[in-house]
Short mmCIF file of C-alpha atoms and ligand atoms in Angstrom, two decimals:
data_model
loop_
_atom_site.label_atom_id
_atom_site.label_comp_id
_atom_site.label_asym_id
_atom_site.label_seq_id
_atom_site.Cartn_x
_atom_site.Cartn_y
_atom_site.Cartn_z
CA UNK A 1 -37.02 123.58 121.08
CA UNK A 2 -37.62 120.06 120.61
CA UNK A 3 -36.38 119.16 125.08
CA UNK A 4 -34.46 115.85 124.28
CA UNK A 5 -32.59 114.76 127.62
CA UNK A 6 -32.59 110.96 126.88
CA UNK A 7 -31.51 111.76 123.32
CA UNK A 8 -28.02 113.40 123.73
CA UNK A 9 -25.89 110.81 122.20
CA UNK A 10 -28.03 111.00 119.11
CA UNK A 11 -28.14 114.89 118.70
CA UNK A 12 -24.47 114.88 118.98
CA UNK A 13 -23.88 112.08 116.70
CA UNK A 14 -26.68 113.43 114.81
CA UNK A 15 -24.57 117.23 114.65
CA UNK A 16 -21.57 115.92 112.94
CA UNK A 17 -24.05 114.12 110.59
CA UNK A 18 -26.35 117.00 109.62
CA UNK A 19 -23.18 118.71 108.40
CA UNK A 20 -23.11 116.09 105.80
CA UNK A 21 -26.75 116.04 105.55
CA UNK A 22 -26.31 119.75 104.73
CA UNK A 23 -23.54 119.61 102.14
CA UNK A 24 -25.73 117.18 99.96
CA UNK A 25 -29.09 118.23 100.44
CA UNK A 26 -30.11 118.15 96.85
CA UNK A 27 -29.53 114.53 97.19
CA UNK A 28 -31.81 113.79 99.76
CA UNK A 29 -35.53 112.46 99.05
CA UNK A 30 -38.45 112.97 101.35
CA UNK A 31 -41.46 112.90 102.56
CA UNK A 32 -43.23 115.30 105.28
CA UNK A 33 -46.10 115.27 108.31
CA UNK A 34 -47.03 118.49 110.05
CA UNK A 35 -48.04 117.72 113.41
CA UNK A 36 -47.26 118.74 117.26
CA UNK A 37 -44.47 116.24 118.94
CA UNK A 38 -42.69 115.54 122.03
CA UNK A 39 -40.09 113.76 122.17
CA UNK A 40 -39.95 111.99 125.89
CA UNK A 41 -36.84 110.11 127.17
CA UNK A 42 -37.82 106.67 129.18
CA UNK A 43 -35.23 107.45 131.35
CA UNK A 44 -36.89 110.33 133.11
CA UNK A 45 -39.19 108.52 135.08
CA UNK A 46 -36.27 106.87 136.54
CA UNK A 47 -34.50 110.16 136.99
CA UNK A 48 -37.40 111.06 138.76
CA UNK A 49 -38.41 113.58 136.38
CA UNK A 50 -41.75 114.19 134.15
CA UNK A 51 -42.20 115.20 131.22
CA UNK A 52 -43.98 118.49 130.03
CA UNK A 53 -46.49 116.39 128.55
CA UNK A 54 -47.23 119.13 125.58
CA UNK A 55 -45.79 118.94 122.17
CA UNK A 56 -44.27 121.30 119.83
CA UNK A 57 -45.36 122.16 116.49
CA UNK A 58 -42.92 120.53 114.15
CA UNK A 59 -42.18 119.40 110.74
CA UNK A 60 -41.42 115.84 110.78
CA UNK A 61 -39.69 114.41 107.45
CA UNK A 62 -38.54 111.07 106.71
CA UNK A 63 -34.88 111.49 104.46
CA UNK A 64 -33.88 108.92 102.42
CA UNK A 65 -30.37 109.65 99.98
CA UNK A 66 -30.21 109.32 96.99
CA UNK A 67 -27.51 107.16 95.19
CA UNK A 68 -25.62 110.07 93.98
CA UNK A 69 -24.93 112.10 96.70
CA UNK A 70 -24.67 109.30 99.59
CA UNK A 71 -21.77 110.64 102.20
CA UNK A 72 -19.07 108.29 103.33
CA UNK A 73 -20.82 105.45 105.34
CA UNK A 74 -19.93 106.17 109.06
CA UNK A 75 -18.16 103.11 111.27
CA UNK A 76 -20.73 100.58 111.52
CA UNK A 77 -22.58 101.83 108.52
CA UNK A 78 -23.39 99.57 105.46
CA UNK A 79 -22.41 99.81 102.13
CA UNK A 80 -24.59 99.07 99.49
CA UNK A 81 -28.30 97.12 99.58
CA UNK A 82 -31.07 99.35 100.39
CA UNK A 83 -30.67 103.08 101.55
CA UNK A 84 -30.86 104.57 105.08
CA UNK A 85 -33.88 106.32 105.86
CA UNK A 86 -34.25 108.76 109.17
CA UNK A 87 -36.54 110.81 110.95
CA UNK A 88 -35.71 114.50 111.06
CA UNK A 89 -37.95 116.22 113.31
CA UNK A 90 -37.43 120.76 112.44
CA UNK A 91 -39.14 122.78 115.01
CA UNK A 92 -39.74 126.74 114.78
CA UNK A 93 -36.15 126.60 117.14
CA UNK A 94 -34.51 124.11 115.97
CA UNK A 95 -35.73 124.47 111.65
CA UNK A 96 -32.22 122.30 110.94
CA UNK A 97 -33.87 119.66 113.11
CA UNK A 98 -33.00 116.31 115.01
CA UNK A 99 -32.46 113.21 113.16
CA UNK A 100 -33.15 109.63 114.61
CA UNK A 101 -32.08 106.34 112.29
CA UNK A 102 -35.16 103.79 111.97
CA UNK A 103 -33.41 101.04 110.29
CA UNK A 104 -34.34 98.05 112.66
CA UNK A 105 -34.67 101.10 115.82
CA UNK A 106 -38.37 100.63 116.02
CA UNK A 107 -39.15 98.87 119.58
CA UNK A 108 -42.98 100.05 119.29
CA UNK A 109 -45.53 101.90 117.60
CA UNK A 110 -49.00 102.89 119.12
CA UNK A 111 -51.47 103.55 116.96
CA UNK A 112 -55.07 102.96 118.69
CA UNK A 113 -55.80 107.08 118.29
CA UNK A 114 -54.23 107.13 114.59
CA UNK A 115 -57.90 108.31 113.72
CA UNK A 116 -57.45 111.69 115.98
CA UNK A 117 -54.51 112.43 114.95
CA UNK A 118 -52.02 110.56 117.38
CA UNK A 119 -49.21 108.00 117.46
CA UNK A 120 -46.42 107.09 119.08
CA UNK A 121 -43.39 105.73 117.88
CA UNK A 122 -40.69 104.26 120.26
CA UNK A 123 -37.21 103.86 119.36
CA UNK A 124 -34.78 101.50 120.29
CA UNK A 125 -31.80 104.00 120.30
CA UNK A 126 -31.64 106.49 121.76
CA UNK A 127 -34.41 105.28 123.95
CA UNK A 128 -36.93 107.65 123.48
CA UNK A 129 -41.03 107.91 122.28
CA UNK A 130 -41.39 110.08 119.61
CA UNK A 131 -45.51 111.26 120.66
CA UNK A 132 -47.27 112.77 117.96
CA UNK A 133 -50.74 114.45 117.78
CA UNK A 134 -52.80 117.03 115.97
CA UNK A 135 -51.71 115.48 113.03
CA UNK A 136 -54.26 115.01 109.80
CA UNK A 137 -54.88 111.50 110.76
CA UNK A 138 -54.72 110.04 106.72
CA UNK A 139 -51.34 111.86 106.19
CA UNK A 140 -50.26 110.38 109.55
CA UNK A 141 -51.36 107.16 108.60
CA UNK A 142 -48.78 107.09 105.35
CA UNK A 143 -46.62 108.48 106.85
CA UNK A 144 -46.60 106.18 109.36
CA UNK A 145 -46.76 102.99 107.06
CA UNK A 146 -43.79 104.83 105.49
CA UNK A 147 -41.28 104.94 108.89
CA UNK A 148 -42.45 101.08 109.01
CA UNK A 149 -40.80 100.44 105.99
CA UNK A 150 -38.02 102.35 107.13
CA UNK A 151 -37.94 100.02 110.29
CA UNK A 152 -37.53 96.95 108.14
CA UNK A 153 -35.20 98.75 105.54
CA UNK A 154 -37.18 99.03 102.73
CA UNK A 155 -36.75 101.59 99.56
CA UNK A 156 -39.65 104.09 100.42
CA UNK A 157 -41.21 105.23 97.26
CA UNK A 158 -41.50 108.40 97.65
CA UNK A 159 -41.97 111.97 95.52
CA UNK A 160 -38.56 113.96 95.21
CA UNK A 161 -37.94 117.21 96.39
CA UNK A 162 -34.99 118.95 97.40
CA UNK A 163 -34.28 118.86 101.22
CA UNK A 164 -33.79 122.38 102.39
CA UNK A 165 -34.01 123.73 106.27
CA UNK A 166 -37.99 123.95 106.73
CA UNK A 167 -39.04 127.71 106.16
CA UNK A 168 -40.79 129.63 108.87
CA UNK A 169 -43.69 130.11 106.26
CA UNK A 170 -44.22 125.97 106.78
CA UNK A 171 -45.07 126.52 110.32
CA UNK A 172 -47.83 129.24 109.40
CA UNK A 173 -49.73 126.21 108.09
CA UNK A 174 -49.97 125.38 112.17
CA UNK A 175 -52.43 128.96 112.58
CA UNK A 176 -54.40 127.98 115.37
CA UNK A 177 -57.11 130.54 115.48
CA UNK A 178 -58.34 132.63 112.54
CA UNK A 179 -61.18 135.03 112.76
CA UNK A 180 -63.57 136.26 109.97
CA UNK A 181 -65.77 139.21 110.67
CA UNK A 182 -66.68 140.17 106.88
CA UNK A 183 -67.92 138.24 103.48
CA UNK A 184 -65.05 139.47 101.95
CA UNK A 185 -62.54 137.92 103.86
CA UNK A 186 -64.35 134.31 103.69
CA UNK A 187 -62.05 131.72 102.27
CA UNK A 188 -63.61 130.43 99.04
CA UNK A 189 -60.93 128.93 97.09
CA UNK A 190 -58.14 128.51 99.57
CA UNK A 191 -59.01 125.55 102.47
CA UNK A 192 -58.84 126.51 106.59
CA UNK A 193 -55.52 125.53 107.87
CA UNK A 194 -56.45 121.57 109.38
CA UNK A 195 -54.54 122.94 113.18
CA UNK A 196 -57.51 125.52 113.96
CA UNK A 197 -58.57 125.21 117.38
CA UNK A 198 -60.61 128.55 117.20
CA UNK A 199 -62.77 129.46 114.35
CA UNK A 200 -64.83 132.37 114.28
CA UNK A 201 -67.16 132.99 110.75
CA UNK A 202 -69.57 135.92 111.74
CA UNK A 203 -71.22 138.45 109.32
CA UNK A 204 -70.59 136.04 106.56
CA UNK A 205 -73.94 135.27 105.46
CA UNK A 206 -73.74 131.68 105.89
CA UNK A 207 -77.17 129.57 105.44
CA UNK A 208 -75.59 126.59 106.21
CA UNK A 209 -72.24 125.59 108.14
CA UNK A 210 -69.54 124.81 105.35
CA UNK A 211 -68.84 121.08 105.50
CA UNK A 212 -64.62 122.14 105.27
CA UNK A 213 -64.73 123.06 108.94
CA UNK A 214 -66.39 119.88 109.80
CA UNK A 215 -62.83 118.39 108.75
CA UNK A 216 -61.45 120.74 111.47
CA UNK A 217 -60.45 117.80 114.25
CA UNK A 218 -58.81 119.98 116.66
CA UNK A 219 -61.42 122.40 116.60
CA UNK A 220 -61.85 123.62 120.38
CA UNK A 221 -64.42 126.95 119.85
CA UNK A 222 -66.32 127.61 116.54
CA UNK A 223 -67.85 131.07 116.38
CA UNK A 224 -70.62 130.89 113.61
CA UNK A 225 -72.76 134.26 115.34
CA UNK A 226 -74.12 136.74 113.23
CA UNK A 227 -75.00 134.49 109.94
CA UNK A 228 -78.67 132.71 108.52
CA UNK A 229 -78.04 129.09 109.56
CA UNK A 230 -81.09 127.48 109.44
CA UNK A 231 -79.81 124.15 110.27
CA UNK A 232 -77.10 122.12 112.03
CA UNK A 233 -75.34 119.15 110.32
CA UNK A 234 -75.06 116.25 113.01
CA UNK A 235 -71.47 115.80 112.19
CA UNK A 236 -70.72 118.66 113.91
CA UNK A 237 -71.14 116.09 116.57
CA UNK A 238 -67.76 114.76 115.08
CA UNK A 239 -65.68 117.64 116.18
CA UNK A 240 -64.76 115.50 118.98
CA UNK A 241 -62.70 118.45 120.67
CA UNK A 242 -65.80 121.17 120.46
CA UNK A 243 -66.17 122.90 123.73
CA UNK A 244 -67.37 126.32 122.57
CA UNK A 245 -70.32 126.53 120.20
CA UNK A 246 -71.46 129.94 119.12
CA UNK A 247 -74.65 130.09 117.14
CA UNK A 248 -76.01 133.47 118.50
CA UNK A 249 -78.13 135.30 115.87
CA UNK A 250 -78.74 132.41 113.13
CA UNK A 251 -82.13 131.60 111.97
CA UNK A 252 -81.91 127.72 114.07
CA UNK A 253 -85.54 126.69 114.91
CA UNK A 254 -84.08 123.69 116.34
CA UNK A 255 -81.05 121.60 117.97
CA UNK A 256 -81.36 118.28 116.75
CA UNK A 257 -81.61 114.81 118.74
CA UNK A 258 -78.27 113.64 117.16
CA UNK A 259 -76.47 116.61 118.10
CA UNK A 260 -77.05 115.71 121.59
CA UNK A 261 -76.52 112.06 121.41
CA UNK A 262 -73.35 113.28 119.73
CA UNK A 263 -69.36 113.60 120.84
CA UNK A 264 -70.23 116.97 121.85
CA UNK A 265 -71.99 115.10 125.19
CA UNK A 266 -68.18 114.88 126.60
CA UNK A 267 -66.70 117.97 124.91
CA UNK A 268 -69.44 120.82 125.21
CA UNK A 269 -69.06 123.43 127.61
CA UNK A 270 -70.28 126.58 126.45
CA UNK A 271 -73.41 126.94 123.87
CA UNK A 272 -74.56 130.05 123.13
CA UNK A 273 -78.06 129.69 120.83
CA UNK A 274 -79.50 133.60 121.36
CA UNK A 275 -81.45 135.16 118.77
CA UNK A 276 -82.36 131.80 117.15
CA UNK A 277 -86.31 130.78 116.79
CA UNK A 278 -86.27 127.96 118.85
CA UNK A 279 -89.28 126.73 120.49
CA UNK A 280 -87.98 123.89 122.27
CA UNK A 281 -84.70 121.88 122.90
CA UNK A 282 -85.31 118.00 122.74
CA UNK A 283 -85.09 116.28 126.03
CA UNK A 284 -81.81 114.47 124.97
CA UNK A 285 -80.29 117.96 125.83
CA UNK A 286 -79.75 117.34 128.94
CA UNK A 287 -77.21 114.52 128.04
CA UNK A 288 -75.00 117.28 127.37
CA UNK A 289 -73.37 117.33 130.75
CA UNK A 290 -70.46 119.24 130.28
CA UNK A 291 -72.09 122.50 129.56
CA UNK A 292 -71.27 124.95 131.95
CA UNK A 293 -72.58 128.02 129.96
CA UNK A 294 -75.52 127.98 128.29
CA UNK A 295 -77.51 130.87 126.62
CA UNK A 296 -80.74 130.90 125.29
CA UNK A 297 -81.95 134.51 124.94
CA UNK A 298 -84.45 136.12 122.63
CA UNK A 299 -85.69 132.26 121.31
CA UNK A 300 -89.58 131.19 121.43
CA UNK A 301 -88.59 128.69 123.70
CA UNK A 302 -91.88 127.64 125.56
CA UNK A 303 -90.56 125.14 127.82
CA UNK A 304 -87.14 123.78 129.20
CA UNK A 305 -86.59 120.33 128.93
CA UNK A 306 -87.80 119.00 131.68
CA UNK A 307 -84.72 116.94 132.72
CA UNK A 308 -82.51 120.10 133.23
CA UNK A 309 -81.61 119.54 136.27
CA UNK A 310 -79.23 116.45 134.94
CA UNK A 311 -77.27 119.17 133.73
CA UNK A 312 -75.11 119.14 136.82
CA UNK A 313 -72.26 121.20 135.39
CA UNK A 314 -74.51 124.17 134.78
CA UNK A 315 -73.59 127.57 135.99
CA UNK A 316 -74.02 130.08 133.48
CA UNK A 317 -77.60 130.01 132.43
CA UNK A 318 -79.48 133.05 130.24
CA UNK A 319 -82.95 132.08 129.09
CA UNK A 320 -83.94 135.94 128.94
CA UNK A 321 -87.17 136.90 126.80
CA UNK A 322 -88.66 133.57 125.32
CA UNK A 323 -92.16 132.26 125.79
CA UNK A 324 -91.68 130.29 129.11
CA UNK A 325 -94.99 129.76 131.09
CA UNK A 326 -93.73 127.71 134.24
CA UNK A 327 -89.99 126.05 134.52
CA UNK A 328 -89.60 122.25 135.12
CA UNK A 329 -89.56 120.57 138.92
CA UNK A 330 -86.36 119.46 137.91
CA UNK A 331 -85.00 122.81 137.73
CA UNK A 332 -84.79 122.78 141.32
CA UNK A 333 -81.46 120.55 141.56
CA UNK A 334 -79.66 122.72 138.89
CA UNK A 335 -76.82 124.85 141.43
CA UNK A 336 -75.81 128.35 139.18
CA UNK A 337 -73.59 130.87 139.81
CA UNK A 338 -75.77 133.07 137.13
CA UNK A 339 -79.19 133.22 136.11
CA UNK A 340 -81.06 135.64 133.79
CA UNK A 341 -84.85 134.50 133.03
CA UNK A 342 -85.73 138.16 132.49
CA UNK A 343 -89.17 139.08 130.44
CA UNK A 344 -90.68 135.70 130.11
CA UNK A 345 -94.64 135.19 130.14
CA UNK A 346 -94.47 133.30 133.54
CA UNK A 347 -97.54 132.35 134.34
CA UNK A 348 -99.36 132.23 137.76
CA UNK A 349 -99.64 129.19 140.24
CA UNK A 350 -102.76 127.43 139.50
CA UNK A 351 -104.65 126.96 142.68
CA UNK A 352 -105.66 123.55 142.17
CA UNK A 353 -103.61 120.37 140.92
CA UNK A 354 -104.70 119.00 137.18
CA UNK A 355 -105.50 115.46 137.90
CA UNK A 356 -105.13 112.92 135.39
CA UNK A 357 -104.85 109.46 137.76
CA UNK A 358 -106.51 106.60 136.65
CA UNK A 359 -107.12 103.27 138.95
CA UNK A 360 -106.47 100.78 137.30
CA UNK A 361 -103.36 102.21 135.76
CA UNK A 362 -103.25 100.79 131.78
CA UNK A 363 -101.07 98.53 130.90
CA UNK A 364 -99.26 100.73 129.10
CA UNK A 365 -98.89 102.85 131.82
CA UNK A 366 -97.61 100.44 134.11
CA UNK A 367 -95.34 98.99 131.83
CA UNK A 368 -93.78 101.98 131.08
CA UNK A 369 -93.72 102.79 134.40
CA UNK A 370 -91.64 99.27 135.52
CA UNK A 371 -89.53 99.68 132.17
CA UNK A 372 -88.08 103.17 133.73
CA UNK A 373 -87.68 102.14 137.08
CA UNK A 374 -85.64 99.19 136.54
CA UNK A 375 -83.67 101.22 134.65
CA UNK A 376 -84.05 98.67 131.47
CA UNK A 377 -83.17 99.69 127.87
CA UNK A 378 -84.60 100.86 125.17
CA UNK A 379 -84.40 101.73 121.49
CA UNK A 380 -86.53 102.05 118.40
CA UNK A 381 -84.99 98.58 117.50
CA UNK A 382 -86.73 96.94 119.75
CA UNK A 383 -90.15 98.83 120.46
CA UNK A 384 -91.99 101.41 118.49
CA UNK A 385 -90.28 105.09 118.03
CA UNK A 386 -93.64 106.34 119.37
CA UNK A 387 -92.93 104.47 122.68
CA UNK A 388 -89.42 105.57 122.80
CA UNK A 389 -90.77 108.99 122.89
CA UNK A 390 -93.35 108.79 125.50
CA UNK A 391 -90.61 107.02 127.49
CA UNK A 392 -88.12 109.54 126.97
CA UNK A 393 -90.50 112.34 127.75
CA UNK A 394 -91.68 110.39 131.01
CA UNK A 395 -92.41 112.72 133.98
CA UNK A 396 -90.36 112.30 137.46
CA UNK A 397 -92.29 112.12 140.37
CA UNK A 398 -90.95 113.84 143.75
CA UNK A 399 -90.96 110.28 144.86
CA UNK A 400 -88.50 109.34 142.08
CA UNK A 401 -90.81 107.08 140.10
CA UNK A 402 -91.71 108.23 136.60
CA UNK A 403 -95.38 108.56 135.51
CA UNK A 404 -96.26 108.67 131.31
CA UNK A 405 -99.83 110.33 131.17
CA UNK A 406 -101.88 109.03 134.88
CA UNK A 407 -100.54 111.45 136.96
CA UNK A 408 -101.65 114.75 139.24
CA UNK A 409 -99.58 118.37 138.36
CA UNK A 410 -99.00 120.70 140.39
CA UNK A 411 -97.64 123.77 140.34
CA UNK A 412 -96.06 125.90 142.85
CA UNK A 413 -93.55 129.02 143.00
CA UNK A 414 -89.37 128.97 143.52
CA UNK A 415 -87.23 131.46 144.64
CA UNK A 416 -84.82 131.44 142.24
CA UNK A 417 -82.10 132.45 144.61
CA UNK A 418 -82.48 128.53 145.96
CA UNK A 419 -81.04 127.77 142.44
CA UNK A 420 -78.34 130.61 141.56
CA UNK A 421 -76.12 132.96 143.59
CA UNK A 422 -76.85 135.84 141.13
CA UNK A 423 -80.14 136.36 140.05
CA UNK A 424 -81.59 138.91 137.24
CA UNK A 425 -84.98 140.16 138.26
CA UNK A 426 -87.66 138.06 136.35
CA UNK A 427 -89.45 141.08 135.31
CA UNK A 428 -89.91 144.71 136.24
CA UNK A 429 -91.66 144.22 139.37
CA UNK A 430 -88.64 142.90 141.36
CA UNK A 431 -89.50 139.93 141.44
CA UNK A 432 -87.30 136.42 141.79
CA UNK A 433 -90.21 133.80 142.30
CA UNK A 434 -90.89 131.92 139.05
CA UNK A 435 -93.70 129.44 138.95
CA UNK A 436 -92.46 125.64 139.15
CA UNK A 437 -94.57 122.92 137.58
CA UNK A 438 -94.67 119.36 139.54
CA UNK A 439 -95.31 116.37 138.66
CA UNK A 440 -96.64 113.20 141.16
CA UNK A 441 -97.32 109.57 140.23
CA UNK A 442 -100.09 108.90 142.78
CA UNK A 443 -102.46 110.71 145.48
CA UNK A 444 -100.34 109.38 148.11
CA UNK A 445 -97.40 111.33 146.75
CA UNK A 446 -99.34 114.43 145.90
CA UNK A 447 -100.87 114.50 149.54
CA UNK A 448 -97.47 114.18 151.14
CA UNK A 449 -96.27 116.77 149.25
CA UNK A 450 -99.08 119.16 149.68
CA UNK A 451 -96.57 121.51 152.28
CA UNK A 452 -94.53 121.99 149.63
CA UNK A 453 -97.66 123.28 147.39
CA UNK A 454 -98.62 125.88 149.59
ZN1 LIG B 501 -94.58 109.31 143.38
#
């Protein structure tokens, strides 16, 4: 049920009028958006009370008689020039719907987040926003341009239809979640419903993700598990509400640089990437800060990037059986609740440091060096991709400088209890100690840190 407080007058006006509405319907012309709306009163802030600040699926239509079957004006209506167009806004509860009058009742439209799907419209009388969202954002942009002309009292051209209560059946176009476990149930000819907010394609066979759900914009989780991808499209990076990602048991031998630099750096909170053939995740990965769950078993993967530890939000992480040799320092300033690095090909703490320091430092070096530390920007539009690369791939000192190839390594062994509050057994010894690689920017560094090397 559309809640309505500030709009009272109007529904009861409005009840009196749907009866007419009803006994004419033939006559009535439309046009119709699908979308979620609440209707908020601006009175309730001043009766102290809030909104619920969710909307209700609804069928919004815009009515507009036609000549023949126009009821007896009411008082203060006009007779003759162009016709009366209103909003009637059907709800699963209320299908016969609530109808506001937009001829010259338009105080305000917002449009700034048209392209996702959301707009406001606020009426004069009764004084109330209309809030859309999870609407297709080119059918809410006519139909938009559409209540405008109703505004201004315009003749909105518009296809005929007959104007009948909205069918239950129009609200199953609102599914929110559909799940496909088989090849035979996979929709060929027939589009997914635009409202799906969970999506789950496994055991389909899929080499490739079908570009029709990357038109999914309220996509929240997309299950694509148990399929042959080989390859993700970067405009998955345009689901802008993705926060579940399941890729588990695709043929993926990589997650791409764009991905990363994508949408999904605010919206991504679970990935799941097991059973790929991934070697290594670019070190934009770590820009993905929401992730909280992350899980990365049976891969190739030979390192982490080396920046993990900027993923703050971490606490779910499952590296089990890849190819991991040492983890980086950085790992130390990740804080898990859960950590499974089970069967990986850890290798032992070398006794002595690799040194690769070089007085004078080049000029590259130093450069690079001052470019990082005062923090100034870069891109392949102003220096070569190559240098963008070494810069991005930089190593972090324990002192907090960065070093790009003149530096000592070091490696040493973590509990990884100092990381996680659960920890699975790194192999079948019984052991928790995984060996840590370190990086330092100068002797001085290295020698002060030497305790910690021991
Ligand atoms: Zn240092």
């Amino acid at each position: 049920m559309l809640e309505d407080p500030g709009g009272g007058a109007a529904r009861r006006e409005g009840d009196s009028f749907k009866a007419e509405l009803w006994s004419s319907c033939r006559g009535w012309r439309k046009m119709k958006l699908h979308c979620e709306v609440e209707v908020v009163s601006r009175h309730l802030p001043a009766l102290g009370m809030r909104n619920r600040g969710k909307g209700t699926r609804a069928v919004l239509s815009l009515c507009q008689q036609t000549p023949g079957s126009r009821p007896q004006p009411r008082a203060g209506g006009e007779r003759g020039g162009p016709l009366p167009t209103c909003l009637v806004i059907c709800t699963l509860r209320d299908k016969r719907g609530t109808r506001y009058e937009l001829k010259e009742n338009i105080e305000q439209f917002f449009t700034k987040f048209m392209d996702e799907g959301k707009a406001t419209v606020r009426l004069k009388e009764p004084p109330v926003d209309i809030c859309l969202s999870k609407a297709n954002s080119s059918s809410l942009k006519s139909f938009l341009s559409a209540v405008r002309l109703a505004h201004r009292g315009c003749n909105i051209e518009v296809p005929l239809s007959t104007f009948t209560p909205v069918k239950t059946s129009e609200f199953e176009k609102f599914k929110t979640k559909m799940v496909i476990t088989s090849k035979k149930d996979y929709p060929l000819s027939k589009n997914f419903p635009y409202s799906l907010e969970h999506l789950q394609t496994s055991y389909c066979g899929l080499v490739r993700v079908d570009m029709r759900m990357l038109c999914l914009k309220n996509l929240r989780k997309l299950d694509l598990s148990h399929n042959h991808i080989k390859k993700l499209p970067a405009t998955i990076g345009d689901l802008i509400h993705l926060q579940e990602l399941n890729l588990s048991d695709n043929h993926l031998e990589s997650f791409s640089v764009a991905l990363c630099q994508s949408t999904l750096q605010r919206s991504l909170r679970s990935l799941d990437l097991s059973k790929n053939k991934i070697k290594a995740l670019p070190v934009q990965f770590c820009q993905l800060r929401e992730l909280t769950d992350l899980k990365l078993d049976d891969n190739e993967l030979i390192r982490f990037p080396f920046k993990m530890g900027q993923l703050t939000n971490l606490r779910f992480l499952s590296a089990a059986r890849n190819k991991l040799p040492f983890l980086p320092s950085e790992f130390q300033n990740l804080s898990l609740e859960y950590l499974d690095l089970f069967g990986n090909t850890f290798e032992q703490p070398k006794a002595l440091p690799v040194i690769m320091l070089q007085t004078p430092l080049t000029l590259l070096e130093s450069s690079a060096r001052a470019m990082l530390y005062n923090r100034i920007p870069y891109g392949s539009h102003i220096i070569p991709f190559h240098l963008c690369q070494d810069l991005d791939t930089a190593k972090t000192c324990v002192c907090g400088r960065f070093c790009l190839s003149c530096f000592i390594q070091g490696t040493t062994t973590m509990n990884l209890h100092s990381v996680a509050h659960t920890v699975v057994l790194v192999d079948n010894m019984g052991g928790t100690e995984a060996p840590i690689i370190s990086y330092f920017c100068s002797l001085a560094c290295y020698v002060n840190s030497c305790d910690m090397l021991k």
